[in-house]
């Protein structure tokens, strides 16, 4: 019999979002007439912007013509997209990231898990808590942790709590760590990191020879001009950070799939014998071996996000979701609920009313109000007593959801 990867057995039975979907489906089957509104998973609801759709159609037409048909593209992505990313997302914000430091992919979830392939299993890993569960689960799968304790925390990981007690700013680890996951604007808390906070992390990484995995999938939702959109806006970050970005949430690509990862050429790690090696070459090697590139029509449509029409249409889309976030925030506050996030991020992070546990509140909301959110404890032990609502939905559903919460807790 073939030997399995036993590390998978250390994981909780189901990944958070499929587990929520399972519970919701069971509820819907038992209550077929219930009008359930889902503000759980952060999945976009509005159609792709017209400029993007137009570019996708044109690219499909090119693929239908012998003269313009394309087979395999460059694994790292077409130059037209990488150049647009380098110019618009980085150079225009004063961050010197070159096109050949950008690797186009089919998702930040995949990349933030796959990146572990190129790092040794004996690295000490720090994560904030609560956190996007992919960071934890992929470390468990690859054997970088021990077993989970009663509170769900895995032996071997360094957890950095982010709660209202520390204003959702993680303290630096009290021991040396090799790899640090940071996500800003933050999923799930919807909070952001100031320039000073990010500088503190970059300085820590420099001093300790650590590498930061910076997930900036929600940067487009930043409304406060003083907040950096990229870690590379911070002095010295090129030497200590990898950044993950996505078209999922800003341009509506959750079903279309396009993202990218930035690995600066100046970033180094060390071999078992202490020799310094560039990380870029390793990621390039991994990417070329295990990935054949994102399809041409999708890359063309992603590039259209940077056209003048694309930029304007995306700005409208973001404004739409952020108005939803504002309605959620204000409506919950009126109901006496303490709310965080939702100002520079499409997630609202609330304290569960009357001290209910996160899953108790999930059940109450589902059974009494026919609303779905995400229990904070699903993101980590420090998320217990909190709950996440996503602003990704229609206006009518968000307004209805607010009324239902007010009715439940008001
Ligand atoms: C979330 O709800 O946290 C996100 O949709 C998850 C993801 O982007 O994979």
Short mmCIF file of C-alpha atoms and ligand atoms in Angstrom, two decimals, residues 15-17 39-44 108-110 132-134 187-188 215 217-218 246 248-249 254 257 347 374 379 388 390 392, ligand 1:
data_model
loop_
_atom_site.label_atom_id
_atom_site.label_comp_id
_atom_site.label_asym_id
_atom_site.label_seq_id
_atom_site.Cartn_x
_atom_site.Cartn_y
_atom_site.Cartn_z
CA UNK A 15 -11.24 23.72 4.93
CA UNK A 16 -13.21 26.60 6.51
CA UNK A 17 -15.28 27.77 3.54
CA UNK A 39 -21.93 37.23 3.37
CA UNK A 40 -19.51 34.45 4.24
CA UNK A 41 -16.81 33.74 1.69
CA UNK A 42 -15.38 36.85 0.06
CA UNK A 43 -16.63 36.03 -3.40
CA UNK A 44 -17.52 38.85 -5.76
CA UNK A 108 -2.84 34.05 -4.71
CA UNK A 109 -4.27 31.16 -2.73
CA UNK A 110 -2.26 28.75 -4.90
CA UNK A 132 -6.31 33.42 6.25
CA UNK A 133 -6.39 29.63 6.89
CA UNK A 134 -4.38 28.76 3.77
CA UNK A 187 -8.26 39.21 5.84
CA UNK A 188 -10.20 38.56 8.07
CA UNK A 215 -0.45 39.16 0.81
CA UNK A 217 -4.89 40.80 -2.42
CA UNK A 218 -7.13 43.56 -1.03
CA UNK A 246 -4.70 39.12 -7.27
CA UNK A 248 -9.95 38.38 -7.95
CA UNK A 249 -11.38 40.99 -5.66
CA UNK A 254 -12.66 34.93 -8.59
CA UNK A 257 -8.52 33.32 -12.20
CA UNK A 347 -14.52 42.85 5.34
CA UNK A 374 -17.77 33.53 8.79
CA UNK A 379 -9.48 31.94 11.28
CA UNK A 388 -16.63 38.35 9.68
CA UNK A 390 -18.16 40.26 3.60
CA UNK A 392 -19.25 41.36 -1.61
C1 LIG B 1 -12.19 34.72 1.97
O1 LIG B 1 -13.40 34.74 2.05
O2 LIG B 1 -11.44 34.79 2.94
C2 LIG B 1 -11.60 34.61 0.59
O3 LIG B 1 -12.59 34.56 -0.37
C3 LIG B 1 -10.81 33.43 0.46
C4 LIG B 1 -9.98 33.44 -0.75
O4 LIG B 1 -9.80 34.47 -1.39
O5 LIG B 1 -9.47 32.38 -1.06
#
